[in-house]
Amino acid sequence: MSESLVLERVEGRVAILTLNRPKALNALNDALMDALGEALLRYDADESISVIVLTGNEKAFAAGADIAAMKDKTFEEVTREQFITRNWETILRVRKPIIAAVAGYALGGGCELAMMCDMIYAADNAKFAQPEIKLGIIPGAGGTQRLPRAVGKSKAMDLVLTGRMMDAQEAERAGLVARVIPAESLMSETMDAAMLIASMSLPSVIMAKEAVNRAWEGSLTEGVRFERQGFHSLFATHDQKEGMAAFMEKRKADFQHK
């Protein structure tokens, strides 16, 4: 029996998903993306899970989409099959926060997958790129849209049109990654952050993610209105009462995630 394309484990309220095509530097093919989407939706529906960590191995988070699987496809085929969009955007349906823990290469589709996560923690050996221009194509899983929102138009143009790699330090300066962490500490520090988030009230975490995404995707007026509605709605939760009572009583809150 072949080994799973996505390895899974759970620590507390955190699910860790590991891309597992090491011989192909975790190149993202249809089978892997189907397996990843299934796992993501399953943990999103699991009431015992609050946070998902997505990672690869020390050499590569994911070195792009599988070129061998796409090189002979025709325009008619990629259009009819909804190539890439069919299963790549499942991750965008997940309401719980997803942290990408990136070591080594995050290239092409790998960079795009990392950008679909809610935050990126990068090992100090991480390298990011959208090198599709070198193949006679352009990014096809949101790279030309998410990259400018993260790093600005000029740097995005530089990266997309030259296909050059950007190291972790430049990626942090540009705003693509949240933290740069020594490679040997990447998973331990990522898990510390994930566990901290998982200790918060899940309804609040989900609402906070949705509100920040409104800022990313819409106007300021719409975003502030959404934030206010979310803020008000959380006063209907058990955890709001518990959190504020614990603050007044100078004790740690015992959130029930409801």
GROMACS .gro file of N, CA and C in nm, residues 145-236:
model
  276
  145GLN      N    1  -0.243   3.777  -0.836
  145GLN     CA    2  -0.340   3.855  -0.760
  145GLN      C    3  -0.303   3.867  -0.612
  146ARG      N    4  -0.260   3.757  -0.551
  146ARG     CA    5  -0.226   3.761  -0.408
  146ARG      C    6  -0.089   3.822  -0.383
  147LEU      N    7   0.006   3.798  -0.472
  147LEU     CA    8   0.140   3.851  -0.451
  147LEU      C    9   0.143   4.005  -0.447
  148PRO      N   10   0.078   4.076  -0.541
  148PRO     CA   11   0.076   4.222  -0.529
  148PRO      C   12   0.010   4.272  -0.401
  149ARG      N   13  -0.094   4.202  -0.354
  149ARG     CA   14  -0.159   4.242  -0.230
  149ARG      C   15  -0.067   4.224  -0.110
  150ALA      N   16   0.024   4.129  -0.120
  150ALA     CA   17   0.116   4.103  -0.009
  150ALA      C   18   0.240   4.191  -0.014
  151VAL      N   19   0.298   4.209  -0.133
  151VAL     CA   20   0.429   4.275  -0.140
  151VAL      C   21   0.426   4.405  -0.220
  152GLY      N   22   0.313   4.442  -0.279
  152GLY     CA   23   0.305   4.563  -0.361
  152GLY      C   24   0.327   4.532  -0.508
  153LYS      N   25   0.282   4.624  -0.592
  153LYS     CA   26   0.284   4.602  -0.737
  153LYS      C   27   0.425   4.589  -0.792
  154SER      N   28   0.517   4.677  -0.752
  154SER     CA   29   0.648   4.680  -0.814
  154SER      C   30   0.725   4.552  -0.787
  155LYS      N   31   0.728   4.508  -0.661
  155LYS     CA   32   0.801   4.385  -0.630
  155LYS      C   33   0.732   4.264  -0.692
  156ALA      N   34   0.599   4.265  -0.694
  156ALA     CA   35   0.529   4.154  -0.758
  156ALA      C   36   0.563   4.146  -0.906
  157MET      N   37   0.565   4.260  -0.974
  157MET     CA   38   0.605   4.262  -1.115
  157MET      C   39   0.746   4.208  -1.132
  158ASP      N   40   0.837   4.250  -1.046
  158ASP     CA   41   0.975   4.203  -1.051
  158ASP      C   42   0.980   4.051  -1.040
  159LEU      N   43   0.909   3.996  -0.942
  159LEU     CA   44   0.913   3.852  -0.919
  159LEU      C   45   0.844   3.774  -1.031
  160VAL      N   46   0.728   3.822  -1.075
  160VAL     CA   47   0.651   3.748  -1.175
  160VAL      C   48   0.716   3.757  -1.313
  161LEU      N   49   0.773   3.871  -1.348
  161LEU     CA   50   0.828   3.888  -1.483
  161LEU      C   51   0.969   3.834  -1.498
  162THR      N   52   1.046   3.825  -1.388
  162THR     CA   53   1.180   3.768  -1.397
  162THR      C   54   1.184   3.622  -1.352
  163GLY      N   55   1.088   3.582  -1.269
  163GLY     CA   56   1.087   3.446  -1.216
  163GLY      C   57   1.193   3.421  -1.111
  164ARG      N   58   1.257   3.528  -1.061
  164ARG     CA   59   1.366   3.510  -0.965
  164ARG      C   60   1.315   3.461  -0.830
  165MET      N   61   1.406   3.404  -0.750
  165MET     CA   62   1.373   3.360  -0.616
  165MET      C   63   1.395   3.474  -0.515
  166MET      N   64   1.312   3.474  -0.412
  166MET     CA   65   1.322   3.569  -0.302
  166MET      C   66   1.347   3.490  -0.175
  167ASP      N   67   1.453   3.525  -0.101
  167ASP     CA   68   1.482   3.450   0.020
  167ASP      C   69   1.389   3.492   0.134
  168ALA      N   70   1.397   3.421   0.244
  168ALA     CA   71   1.304   3.443   0.355
  168ALA      C   72   1.316   3.583   0.413
  169GLN      N   73   1.439   3.634   0.420
  169GLN     CA   74   1.459   3.766   0.478
  169GLN      C   75   1.396   3.875   0.392
  170GLU      N   76   1.412   3.864   0.260
  170GLU     CA   77   1.347   3.960   0.170
  170GLU      C   78   1.196   3.945   0.177
  171ALA      N   79   1.149   3.821   0.186
  171ALA     CA   80   1.005   3.796   0.193
  171ALA      C   81   0.944   3.858   0.318
  172GLU      N   82   1.017   3.854   0.430
  172GLU     CA   83   0.966   3.916   0.552
  172GLU      C   84   0.965   4.068   0.539
  173ARG      N   85   1.073   4.125   0.484
  173ARG     CA   86   1.077   4.270   0.464
  173ARG      C   87   0.963   4.316   0.373
  174ALA      N   88   0.931   4.235   0.274
  174ALA     CA   89   0.828   4.272   0.176
  174ALA      C   90   0.686   4.251   0.230
  175GLY      N   91   0.673   4.177   0.339
  175GLY     CA   92   0.541   4.154   0.396
  175GLY      C   93   0.475   4.024   0.354
  176LEU      N   94   0.549   3.937   0.283
  176LEU     CA   95   0.490   3.811   0.241
  176LEU      C   96   0.479   3.713   0.356
  177VAL      N   97   0.578   3.712   0.445
  177VAL     CA   98   0.578   3.618   0.557
  177VAL      C   99   0.565   3.693   0.689
  178ALA      N  100   0.505   3.625   0.787
  178ALA     CA  101   0.484   3.686   0.918
  178ALA      C  102   0.608   3.680   1.005
  179ARG      N  103   0.683   3.569   0.997
  179ARG     CA  104   0.802   3.550   1.081
  179ARG      C  105   0.906   3.471   1.003
  180VAL      N  106   1.033   3.499   1.031
  180VAL     CA  107   1.143   3.414   0.985
  180VAL      C  108   1.202   3.347   1.108
  181ILE      N  109   1.217   3.216   1.101
  181ILE     CA  110   1.254   3.134   1.215
  181ILE      C  111   1.371   3.045   1.176
  182PRO      N  112   1.469   3.024   1.263
  182PRO     CA  113   1.575   2.927   1.230
  182PRO      C  114   1.515   2.793   1.188
  183ALA      N  115   1.570   2.735   1.084
  183ALA     CA  116   1.510   2.615   1.025
  183ALA      C  117   1.489   2.505   1.128
  184GLU      N  118   1.584   2.488   1.219
  184GLU     CA  119   1.572   2.380   1.317
  184GLU      C  120   1.460   2.406   1.419
  185SER      N  121   1.411   2.530   1.425
  185SER     CA  122   1.305   2.565   1.521
  185SER      C  123   1.171   2.592   1.455
  186LEU      N  124   1.164   2.574   1.322
  186LEU     CA  125   1.043   2.615   1.249
  186LEU      C  126   0.917   2.551   1.306
  187MET      N  127   0.916   2.419   1.318
  187MET     CA  128   0.793   2.353   1.362
  187MET      C  129   0.763   2.378   1.509
  188SER      N  130   0.865   2.384   1.594
  188SER     CA  131   0.838   2.408   1.736
  188SER      C  132   0.780   2.548   1.758
  189GLU      N  133   0.835   2.649   1.689
  189GLU     CA  134   0.782   2.785   1.706
  189GLU      C  135   0.646   2.800   1.638
  190THR      N  136   0.628   2.734   1.524
  190THR     CA  137   0.497   2.737   1.459
  190THR      C  138   0.392   2.673   1.549
  191MET      N  139   0.427   2.561   1.610
  191MET     CA  140   0.333   2.493   1.699
  191MET      C  141   0.304   2.576   1.824
  192ASP      N  142   0.403   2.648   1.874
  192ASP     CA  143   0.378   2.737   1.989
  192ASP      C  144   0.272   2.840   1.953
  193ALA      N  145   0.286   2.900   1.833
  193ALA     CA  146   0.187   2.999   1.789
  193ALA      C  147   0.051   2.935   1.765
  194ALA      N  148   0.051   2.817   1.703
  194ALA     CA  149  -0.075   2.748   1.676
  194ALA      C  150  -0.146   2.712   1.805
  195MET      N  151  -0.072   2.662   1.903
  195MET     CA  152  -0.131   2.626   2.032
  195MET      C  153  -0.186   2.750   2.103
  196LEU      N  154  -0.116   2.861   2.091
  196LEU     CA  155  -0.166   2.985   2.152
  196LEU      C  156  -0.298   3.026   2.088
  197ILE      N  157  -0.303   3.024   1.955
  197ILE     CA  158  -0.428   3.059   1.886
  197ILE      C  159  -0.538   2.961   1.925
  198ALA      N  160  -0.503   2.831   1.933
  198ALA     CA  161  -0.602   2.728   1.964
  198ALA      C  162  -0.656   2.742   2.106
  199SER      N  163  -0.582   2.812   2.193
  199SER     CA  164  -0.630   2.832   2.330
  199SER      C  165  -0.735   2.942   2.338
  200MET      N  166  -0.750   3.019   2.233
  200MET     CA  167  -0.849   3.126   2.229
  200MET      C  168  -0.987   3.067   2.196
  201SER      N  169  -1.090   3.149   2.214
  201SER     CA  170  -1.226   3.107   2.181
  201SER      C  171  -1.239   3.087   2.030
  202LEU      N  172  -1.278   2.967   1.988
  202LEU     CA  173  -1.287   2.938   1.845
  202LEU      C  174  -1.383   3.031   1.771
  203PRO      N  175  -1.503   3.062   1.826
  203PRO     CA  176  -1.588   3.156   1.753
  203PRO      C  177  -1.521   3.291   1.728
  204SER      N  178  -1.443   3.338   1.826
  204SER     CA  179  -1.372   3.465   1.809
  204SER      C  180  -1.262   3.453   1.704
  205VAL      N  181  -1.191   3.341   1.705
  205VAL     CA  182  -1.084   3.319   1.608
  205VAL      C  183  -1.140   3.317   1.466
  206ILE      N  184  -1.250   3.245   1.447
  206ILE     CA  185  -1.312   3.239   1.314
  206ILE      C  186  -1.359   3.377   1.270
  207MET      N  187  -1.422   3.451   1.362
  207MET     CA  188  -1.469   3.585   1.327
  207MET      C  189  -1.353   3.678   1.295
  208ALA      N  190  -1.244   3.668   1.371
  208ALA     CA  191  -1.128   3.753   1.345
  208ALA      C  192  -1.069   3.724   1.208
  209LYS      N  193  -1.059   3.596   1.172
  209LYS     CA  194  -1.009   3.559   1.039
  209LYS      C  195  -1.097   3.618   0.930
  210GLU      N  196  -1.227   3.605   0.945
  210GLU     CA  197  -1.319   3.656   0.844
  210GLU      C  198  -1.309   3.808   0.832
  211ALA      N  199  -1.293   3.876   0.947
  211ALA     CA  200  -1.285   4.022   0.944
  211ALA      C  201  -1.157   4.069   0.875
  212VAL      N  202  -1.044   4.006   0.907
  212VAL     CA  203  -0.918   4.045   0.841
  212VAL      C  204  -0.926   4.018   0.691
  213ASN      N  205  -0.989   3.907   0.653
  213ASN     CA  206  -1.004   3.878   0.510
  213ASN      C  207  -1.090   3.982   0.440
  214ARG      N  208  -1.187   4.040   0.509
  214ARG     CA  209  -1.266   4.148   0.448
  214ARG      C  210  -1.177   4.268   0.418
  215ALA      N  211  -1.082   4.296   0.508
  215ALA     CA  212  -0.990   4.408   0.482
  215ALA      C  213  -0.904   4.378   0.359
  216TRP      N  214  -0.869   4.254   0.343
  216TRP     CA  215  -0.784   4.210   0.231
  216TRP      C  216  -0.859   4.219   0.098
  217GLU      N  217  -0.989   4.189   0.102
  217GLU     CA  218  -1.063   4.170  -0.022
  217GLU      C  219  -1.159   4.283  -0.059
  218GLY      N  220  -1.196   4.368   0.038
  218GLY     CA  221  -1.299   4.467   0.010
  218GLY      C  222  -1.259   4.608   0.048
  219SER      N  223  -1.359   4.696   0.053
  219SER     CA  224  -1.334   4.836   0.086
  219SER      C  225  -1.325   4.855   0.237
  220LEU      N  226  -1.269   4.968   0.280
  220LEU     CA  227  -1.258   4.998   0.422
  220LEU      C  228  -1.396   5.010   0.485
  221THR      N  229  -1.488   5.078   0.418
  221THR     CA  230  -1.623   5.097   0.474
  221THR      C  231  -1.693   4.963   0.495
  222GLU      N  232  -1.685   4.877   0.395
  222GLU     CA  233  -1.747   4.745   0.407
  222GLU      C  234  -1.680   4.664   0.517
  223GLY      N  235  -1.548   4.671   0.525
  223GLY     CA  236  -1.474   4.595   0.624
  223GLY      C  237  -1.506   4.637   0.766
  224VAL      N  238  -1.512   4.768   0.789
  224VAL     CA  239  -1.544   4.817   0.924
  224VAL      C  240  -1.685   4.777   0.963
  225ARG      N  241  -1.777   4.782   0.868
  225ARG     CA  242  -1.915   4.740   0.896
  225ARG      C  243  -1.919   4.591   0.933
  226PHE      N  244  -1.845   4.510   0.860
  226PHE     CA  245  -1.841   4.367   0.890
  226PHE      C  246  -1.779   4.342   1.027
  227GLU      N  247  -1.669   4.412   1.055
  227GLU     CA  248  -1.604   4.397   1.185
  227GLU      C  249  -1.699   4.432   1.299
  228ARG      N  250  -1.773   4.540   1.285
  228ARG     CA  251  -1.864   4.583   1.391
  228ARG      C  252  -1.973   4.478   1.414
  229GLN      N  253  -2.026   4.422   1.304
  229GLN     CA  254  -2.129   4.319   1.318
  229GLN      C  255  -2.072   4.195   1.388
  230GLY      N  256  -1.950   4.158   1.352
  230GLY     CA  257  -1.887   4.044   1.416
  230GLY      C  258  -1.859   4.069   1.563
  231PHE      N  259  -1.812   4.188   1.593
  231PHE     CA  260  -1.786   4.227   1.733
  231PHE      C  261  -1.913   4.217   1.816
  232HIS      N  262  -2.021   4.272   1.764
  232HIS     CA  263  -2.148   4.267   1.837
  232HIS      C  264  -2.196   4.123   1.853
  233SER      N  265  -2.182   4.041   1.747
  233SER     CA  266  -2.235   3.905   1.751
  233SER      C  267  -2.166   3.820   1.856
  234LEU      N  268  -2.041   3.847   1.886
  234LEU     CA  269  -1.968   3.766   1.983
  234LEU      C  270  -2.018   3.786   2.126
  235PHE      N  271  -2.098   3.890   2.148
  235PHE     CA  272  -2.158   3.910   2.280
  235PHE      C  273  -2.272   3.811   2.305
  236ALA      N  274  -2.303   3.731   2.204
  236ALA     CA  275  -2.402   3.625   2.222
  236ALA      C  276  -2.337   3.492   2.260
   0.00000   0.00000   0.00000
